[in-house]
Amino acid sequence: MIHYAEHKAICEVMMQVLIVEPQSDIHRYNDWQEWIQTRKELMKTIQQNLNRSLEPYEKQMILWSKTCFICHQQAELKTCQRCFSANYCEEHANAFRTKHDGYKCDQMMLMLNIDIEIISGRTNDDSNTDDDENNVDSNE
């Protein structure tokens, strides 16, 4: 497994921190700034308990955990079945559709598809190719 030792360490610290300072999965936030502030505080506590800086993927894991697009609660979420990148709670289903459907969903779907292409290795970097058609032999 990739980063297994590091993952195990952060997982254990997160479990310890959440026992001492439980995060309410059903807590709703008035705005995204309040949500982000709680994430930053959690990240700082975890980093202190790990006695090291967090890796970028660990920060992403904490800052962008699955939450309702509207209220940021983390329990009983549904996922957009088009882009698979945004979530909502039952109470905010209509507000989610109003704010998310259309351009935002299209953009998230595009980003997801780009990520899939990159991960699958199907993208080409043409700048480093050494194809015969790109090389001109002046002796011909």
mmCIF file with all atom_site columns, C-alpha atoms in Angstrom:
data_model
loop_
_atom_site.group_PDB
_atom_site.id
_atom_site.type_symbol
_atom_site.label_atom_id
_atom_site.label_alt_id
_atom_site.label_comp_id
_atom_site.label_asym_id
_atom_site.label_entity_id
_atom_site.label_seq_id
_atom_site.pdbx_PDB_ins_code
_atom_site.Cartn_x
_atom_site.Cartn_y
_atom_site.Cartn_z
_atom_site.occupancy
_atom_site.B_iso_or_equiv
_atom_site.pdbx_formal_charge
_atom_site.auth_seq_id
_atom_site.auth_comp_id
_atom_site.auth_asym_id
_atom_site.auth_atom_id
_atom_site.pdbx_PDB_model_num
ATOM 1   C CA . MET A 1 1   ? 0.000   0.000  0.000   1.00 0.00 ? 1   MET A CA 1
ATOM 2   C CA . ILE A 1 2   ? 1.150   3.507  -0.793  1.00 0.00 ? 2   ILE A CA 1
ATOM 3   C CA . HIS A 1 3   ? 2.161   5.499  2.297   1.00 0.00 ? 3   HIS A CA 1
ATOM 4   C CA . TYR A 1 4   ? 0.851   2.752  4.591   1.00 0.00 ? 4   TYR A CA 1
ATOM 5   C CA . ALA A 1 5   ? 3.048   3.666  7.572   1.00 0.00 ? 5   ALA A CA 1
ATOM 6   C CA . GLU A 1 6   ? 2.199   7.369  7.263   1.00 0.00 ? 6   GLU A CA 1
ATOM 7   C CA . HIS A 1 7   ? -1.482  6.606  6.744   1.00 0.00 ? 7   HIS A CA 1
ATOM 8   C CA . LYS A 1 8   ? -1.562  4.354  9.778   1.00 0.00 ? 8   LYS A CA 1
ATOM 9   C CA . ALA A 1 9   ? 0.058   7.046  11.931  1.00 0.00 ? 9   ALA A CA 1
ATOM 10  C CA . ILE A 1 10  ? -2.337  9.824  10.905  1.00 0.00 ? 10  ILE A CA 1
ATOM 11  C CA . CYS A 1 11  ? -5.332  7.506  11.195  1.00 0.00 ? 11  CYS A CA 1
ATOM 12  C CA . GLU A 1 12  ? -4.416  6.585  14.761  1.00 0.00 ? 12  GLU A CA 1
ATOM 13  C CA . VAL A 1 13  ? -3.851  10.237 15.701  1.00 0.00 ? 13  VAL A CA 1
ATOM 14  C CA . MET A 1 14  ? -7.146  11.283 14.105  1.00 0.00 ? 14  MET A CA 1
ATOM 15  C CA . MET A 1 15  ? -9.009  8.622  16.078  1.00 0.00 ? 15  MET A CA 1
ATOM 16  C CA . GLN A 1 16  ? -7.375  9.797  19.327  1.00 0.00 ? 16  GLN A CA 1
ATOM 17  C CA . VAL A 1 17  ? -8.118  13.463 18.590  1.00 0.00 ? 17  VAL A CA 1
ATOM 18  C CA . LEU A 1 18  ? -11.727 12.752 17.683  1.00 0.00 ? 18  LEU A CA 1
ATOM 19  C CA . ILE A 1 19  ? -12.255 10.827 20.933  1.00 0.00 ? 19  ILE A CA 1
ATOM 20  C CA . VAL A 1 20  ? -10.945 13.787 22.954  1.00 0.00 ? 20  VAL A CA 1
ATOM 21  C CA . GLU A 1 21  ? -12.524 16.484 20.755  1.00 0.00 ? 21  GLU A CA 1
ATOM 22  C CA . PRO A 1 22  ? -15.441 14.813 19.000  1.00 0.00 ? 22  PRO A CA 1
ATOM 23  C CA . GLN A 1 23  ? -16.668 16.443 15.826  1.00 0.00 ? 23  GLN A CA 1
ATOM 24  C CA . SER A 1 24  ? -20.407 16.310 15.464  1.00 0.00 ? 24  SER A CA 1
ATOM 25  C CA . ASP A 1 25  ? -21.299 14.734 12.122  1.00 0.00 ? 25  ASP A CA 1
ATOM 26  C CA . ILE A 1 26  ? -24.668 16.429 12.247  1.00 0.00 ? 26  ILE A CA 1
ATOM 27  C CA . HIS A 1 27  ? -23.341 19.883 13.155  1.00 0.00 ? 27  HIS A CA 1
ATOM 28  C CA . ARG A 1 28  ? -24.298 22.496 10.597  1.00 0.00 ? 28  ARG A CA 1
ATOM 29  C CA . TYR A 1 29  ? -22.270 25.609 9.885   1.00 0.00 ? 29  TYR A CA 1
ATOM 30  C CA . ASN A 1 30  ? -23.562 29.065 9.042   1.00 0.00 ? 30  ASN A CA 1
ATOM 31  C CA . ASP A 1 31  ? -21.026 29.589 6.291   1.00 0.00 ? 31  ASP A CA 1
ATOM 32  C CA . TRP A 1 32  ? -18.090 27.888 4.635   1.00 0.00 ? 32  TRP A CA 1
ATOM 33  C CA . GLN A 1 33  ? -15.572 30.111 6.469   1.00 0.00 ? 33  GLN A CA 1
ATOM 34  C CA . GLU A 1 34  ? -16.741 28.663 9.794   1.00 0.00 ? 34  GLU A CA 1
ATOM 35  C CA . TRP A 1 35  ? -16.398 25.145 8.352   1.00 0.00 ? 35  TRP A CA 1
ATOM 36  C CA . ILE A 1 36  ? -12.893 25.850 7.034   1.00 0.00 ? 36  ILE A CA 1
ATOM 37  C CA . GLN A 1 37  ? -11.850 27.295 10.416  1.00 0.00 ? 37  GLN A CA 1
ATOM 38  C CA . THR A 1 38  ? -12.881 24.077 12.186  1.00 0.00 ? 38  THR A CA 1
ATOM 39  C CA . ARG A 1 39  ? -10.904 22.079 9.611   1.00 0.00 ? 39  ARG A CA 1
ATOM 40  C CA . LYS A 1 40  ? -7.809  24.235 10.150  1.00 0.00 ? 40  LYS A CA 1
ATOM 41  C CA . GLU A 1 41  ? -8.084  23.769 13.913  1.00 0.00 ? 41  GLU A CA 1
ATOM 42  C CA . LEU A 1 42  ? -8.432  20.011 13.474  1.00 0.00 ? 42  LEU A CA 1
ATOM 43  C CA . MET A 1 43  ? -5.465  19.988 11.106  1.00 0.00 ? 43  MET A CA 1
ATOM 44  C CA . LYS A 1 44  ? -3.319  21.926 13.609  1.00 0.00 ? 44  LYS A CA 1
ATOM 45  C CA . THR A 1 45  ? -4.219  19.540 16.445  1.00 0.00 ? 45  THR A CA 1
ATOM 46  C CA . ILE A 1 46  ? -3.444  16.477 14.325  1.00 0.00 ? 46  ILE A CA 1
ATOM 47  C CA . GLN A 1 47  ? -0.148  17.960 13.166  1.00 0.00 ? 47  GLN A CA 1
ATOM 48  C CA . GLN A 1 48  ? 0.874   18.682 16.776  1.00 0.00 ? 48  GLN A CA 1
ATOM 49  C CA . ASN A 1 49  ? 0.011   15.124 17.813  1.00 0.00 ? 49  ASN A CA 1
ATOM 50  C CA . LEU A 1 50  ? 1.940   13.672 14.875  1.00 0.00 ? 50  LEU A CA 1
ATOM 51  C CA . ASN A 1 51  ? 4.989   15.837 15.666  1.00 0.00 ? 51  ASN A CA 1
ATOM 52  C CA . ARG A 1 52  ? 5.510   16.526 11.975  1.00 0.00 ? 52  ARG A CA 1
ATOM 53  C CA . SER A 1 53  ? 4.139   18.612 9.152   1.00 0.00 ? 53  SER A CA 1
ATOM 54  C CA . LEU A 1 54  ? 1.213   17.169 7.269   1.00 0.00 ? 54  LEU A CA 1
ATOM 55  C CA . GLU A 1 55  ? 1.685   15.943 3.736   1.00 0.00 ? 55  GLU A CA 1
ATOM 56  C CA . PRO A 1 56  ? -0.372  17.737 1.063   1.00 0.00 ? 56  PRO A CA 1
ATOM 57  C CA . TYR A 1 57  ? -2.664  14.710 0.633   1.00 0.00 ? 57  TYR A CA 1
ATOM 58  C CA . GLU A 1 58  ? -3.255  14.628 4.413   1.00 0.00 ? 58  GLU A CA 1
ATOM 59  C CA . LYS A 1 59  ? -4.232  18.300 4.429   1.00 0.00 ? 59  LYS A CA 1
ATOM 60  C CA . GLN A 1 60  ? -6.568  17.636 1.519   1.00 0.00 ? 60  GLN A CA 1
ATOM 61  C CA . MET A 1 61  ? -8.080  14.682 3.368   1.00 0.00 ? 61  MET A CA 1
ATOM 62  C CA . ILE A 1 62  ? -8.922  16.912 6.349   1.00 0.00 ? 62  ILE A CA 1
ATOM 63  C CA . LEU A 1 63  ? -9.855  20.140 4.563   1.00 0.00 ? 63  LEU A CA 1
ATOM 64  C CA . TRP A 1 64  ? -12.011 18.523 1.897   1.00 0.00 ? 64  TRP A CA 1
ATOM 65  C CA . SER A 1 65  ? -13.733 15.725 3.758   1.00 0.00 ? 65  SER A CA 1
ATOM 66  C CA . LYS A 1 66  ? -17.172 14.748 2.491   1.00 0.00 ? 66  LYS A CA 1
ATOM 67  C CA . THR A 1 67  ? -19.810 17.280 3.631   1.00 0.00 ? 67  THR A CA 1
ATOM 68  C CA . CYS A 1 68  ? -23.123 18.759 2.593   1.00 0.00 ? 68  CYS A CA 1
ATOM 69  C CA . PHE A 1 69  ? -22.520 21.397 -0.093  1.00 0.00 ? 69  PHE A CA 1
ATOM 70  C CA . ILE A 1 70  ? -24.893 23.752 1.762   1.00 0.00 ? 70  ILE A CA 1
ATOM 71  C CA . CYS A 1 71  ? -24.499 23.233 5.547   1.00 0.00 ? 71  CYS A CA 1
ATOM 72  C CA . HIS A 1 72  ? -21.305 21.099 5.741   1.00 0.00 ? 72  HIS A CA 1
ATOM 73  C CA . GLN A 1 73  ? -22.789 18.426 7.988   1.00 0.00 ? 73  GLN A CA 1
ATOM 74  C CA . GLN A 1 74  ? -21.111 15.052 7.478   1.00 0.00 ? 74  GLN A CA 1
ATOM 75  C CA . ALA A 1 75  ? -23.862 12.548 8.277   1.00 0.00 ? 75  ALA A CA 1
ATOM 76  C CA . GLU A 1 76  ? -26.342 10.828 5.965   1.00 0.00 ? 76  GLU A CA 1
ATOM 77  C CA . LEU A 1 77  ? -25.131 12.423 2.750   1.00 0.00 ? 77  LEU A CA 1
ATOM 78  C CA . LYS A 1 78  ? -26.175 11.805 -0.818  1.00 0.00 ? 78  LYS A CA 1
ATOM 79  C CA . THR A 1 79  ? -23.794 12.289 -3.742  1.00 0.00 ? 79  THR A CA 1
ATOM 80  C CA . CYS A 1 80  ? -24.483 14.013 -7.049  1.00 0.00 ? 80  CYS A CA 1
ATOM 81  C CA . GLN A 1 81  ? -25.019 11.130 -9.459  1.00 0.00 ? 81  GLN A CA 1
ATOM 82  C CA . ARG A 1 82  ? -23.678 13.142 -12.391 1.00 0.00 ? 82  ARG A CA 1
ATOM 83  C CA . CYS A 1 83  ? -20.300 14.491 -11.232 1.00 0.00 ? 83  CYS A CA 1
ATOM 84  C CA . PHE A 1 84  ? -19.811 12.296 -8.127  1.00 0.00 ? 84  PHE A CA 1
ATOM 85  C CA . SER A 1 85  ? -17.921 15.229 -6.573  1.00 0.00 ? 85  SER A CA 1
ATOM 86  C CA . ALA A 1 86  ? -20.486 17.076 -4.455  1.00 0.00 ? 86  ALA A CA 1
ATOM 87  C CA . ASN A 1 87  ? -22.664 15.951 -1.572  1.00 0.00 ? 87  ASN A CA 1
ATOM 88  C CA . TYR A 1 88  ? -25.818 17.130 0.148   1.00 0.00 ? 88  TYR A CA 1
ATOM 89  C CA . CYS A 1 89  ? -28.041 16.247 3.070   1.00 0.00 ? 89  CYS A CA 1
ATOM 90  C CA . GLU A 1 90  ? -31.726 15.460 2.638   1.00 0.00 ? 90  GLU A CA 1
ATOM 91  C CA . GLU A 1 91  ? -32.775 18.791 4.125   1.00 0.00 ? 91  GLU A CA 1
ATOM 92  C CA . HIS A 1 92  ? -30.809 20.705 1.486   1.00 0.00 ? 92  HIS A CA 1
ATOM 93  C CA . ALA A 1 93  ? -31.579 18.602 -1.605  1.00 0.00 ? 93  ALA A CA 1
ATOM 94  C CA . ASN A 1 94  ? -33.487 21.399 -3.363  1.00 0.00 ? 94  ASN A CA 1
ATOM 95  C CA . ALA A 1 95  ? -30.994 24.119 -2.428  1.00 0.00 ? 95  ALA A CA 1
ATOM 96  C CA . PHE A 1 96  ? -28.189 21.836 -3.604  1.00 0.00 ? 96  PHE A CA 1
ATOM 97  C CA . ARG A 1 97  ? -29.804 21.309 -7.001  1.00 0.00 ? 97  ARG A CA 1
ATOM 98  C CA . THR A 1 98  ? -30.362 25.051 -7.397  1.00 0.00 ? 98  THR A CA 1
ATOM 99  C CA . LYS A 1 99  ? -26.748 25.940 -6.557  1.00 0.00 ? 99  LYS A CA 1
ATOM 100 C CA . HIS A 1 100 ? -24.973 22.920 -8.027  1.00 0.00 ? 100 HIS A CA 1
ATOM 101 C CA . ASP A 1 101 ? -26.798 21.792 -11.173 1.00 0.00 ? 101 ASP A CA 1
ATOM 102 C CA . GLY A 1 102 ? -25.526 23.287 -14.396 1.00 0.00 ? 102 GLY A CA 1
ATOM 103 C CA . TYR A 1 103 ? -22.176 25.045 -14.561 1.00 0.00 ? 103 TYR A CA 1
ATOM 104 C CA . LYS A 1 104 ? -20.771 23.908 -11.182 1.00 0.00 ? 104 LYS A CA 1
ATOM 105 C CA . CYS A 1 105 ? -21.684 20.298 -11.860 1.00 0.00 ? 105 CYS A CA 1
ATOM 106 C CA . ASP A 1 106 ? -20.242 20.526 -15.387 1.00 0.00 ? 106 ASP A CA 1
ATOM 107 C CA . GLN A 1 107 ? -16.961 21.910 -14.042 1.00 0.00 ? 107 GLN A CA 1
ATOM 108 C CA . MET A 1 108 ? -16.704 19.264 -11.321 1.00 0.00 ? 108 MET A CA 1
ATOM 109 C CA . MET A 1 109 ? -17.439 16.531 -13.839 1.00 0.00 ? 109 MET A CA 1
ATOM 110 C CA . LEU A 1 110 ? -14.704 17.893 -16.113 1.00 0.00 ? 110 LEU A CA 1
ATOM 111 C CA . MET A 1 111 ? -12.205 17.918 -13.223 1.00 0.00 ? 111 MET A CA 1
ATOM 112 C CA . LEU A 1 112 ? -13.169 14.359 -12.277 1.00 0.00 ? 112 LEU A CA 1
ATOM 113 C CA . ASN A 1 113 ? -12.678 13.164 -15.855 1.00 0.00 ? 113 ASN A CA 1
ATOM 114 C CA . ILE A 1 114 ? -9.295  14.904 -16.083 1.00 0.00 ? 114 ILE A CA 1
ATOM 115 C CA . ASP A 1 115 ? -8.221  13.245 -12.815 1.00 0.00 ? 115 ASP A CA 1
ATOM 116 C CA . ILE A 1 116 ? -9.346  9.854  -14.137 1.00 0.00 ? 116 ILE A CA 1
ATOM 117 C CA . GLU A 1 117 ? -7.364  10.362 -17.349 1.00 0.00 ? 117 GLU A CA 1
ATOM 118 C CA . ILE A 1 118 ? -4.238  11.386 -15.441 1.00 0.00 ? 118 ILE A CA 1
ATOM 119 C CA . ILE A 1 119 ? -4.488  8.503  -12.975 1.00 0.00 ? 119 ILE A CA 1
ATOM 120 C CA . SER A 1 120 ? -5.136  5.979  -15.734 1.00 0.00 ? 120 SER A CA 1
ATOM 121 C CA . GLY A 1 121 ? -2.016  7.101  -17.580 1.00 0.00 ? 121 GLY A CA 1
ATOM 122 C CA . ARG A 1 122 ? -3.902  7.673  -20.805 1.00 0.00 ? 122 ARG A CA 1
ATOM 123 C CA . THR A 1 123 ? -2.670  11.239 -21.206 1.00 0.00 ? 123 THR A CA 1
ATOM 124 C CA . ASN A 1 124 ? 0.262   11.885 -23.501 1.00 0.00 ? 124 ASN A CA 1
ATOM 125 C CA . ASP A 1 125 ? 2.994   14.445 -23.142 1.00 0.00 ? 125 ASP A CA 1
ATOM 126 C CA . ASP A 1 126 ? 3.736   15.222 -26.778 1.00 0.00 ? 126 ASP A CA 1
ATOM 127 C CA . SER A 1 127 ? 6.569   17.581 -25.859 1.00 0.00 ? 127 SER A CA 1
ATOM 128 C CA . ASN A 1 128 ? 8.908   14.653 -25.164 1.00 0.00 ? 128 ASN A CA 1
ATOM 129 C CA . THR A 1 129 ? 7.997   12.332 -28.023 1.00 0.00 ? 129 THR A CA 1
ATOM 130 C CA . ASP A 1 130 ? 10.658  11.041 -30.351 1.00 0.00 ? 130 ASP A CA 1
ATOM 131 C CA . ASP A 1 131 ? 8.400   9.973  -33.226 1.00 0.00 ? 131 ASP A CA 1
ATOM 132 C CA . ASP A 1 132 ? 9.841   9.555  -36.738 1.00 0.00 ? 132 ASP A CA 1
ATOM 133 C CA . GLU A 1 133 ? 7.331   12.036 -38.135 1.00 0.00 ? 133 GLU A CA 1
ATOM 134 C CA . ASN A 1 134 ? 8.554   14.724 -35.727 1.00 0.00 ? 134 ASN A CA 1
ATOM 135 C CA . ASN A 1 135 ? 12.207  14.244 -36.697 1.00 0.00 ? 135 ASN A CA 1
ATOM 136 C CA . VAL A 1 136 ? 13.321  15.623 -40.030 1.00 0.00 ? 136 VAL A CA 1
ATOM 137 C CA . ASP A 1 137 ? 16.383  14.026 -41.530 1.00 0.00 ? 137 ASP A CA 1
ATOM 138 C CA . SER A 1 138 ? 18.071  16.679 -43.659 1.00 0.00 ? 138 SER A CA 1
ATOM 139 C CA . ASN A 1 139 ? 20.066  14.023 -45.560 1.00 0.00 ? 139 ASN A CA 1
ATOM 140 C CA . GLU A 1 140 ? 17.020  12.680 -47.426 1.00 0.00 ? 140 GLU A CA 1
#
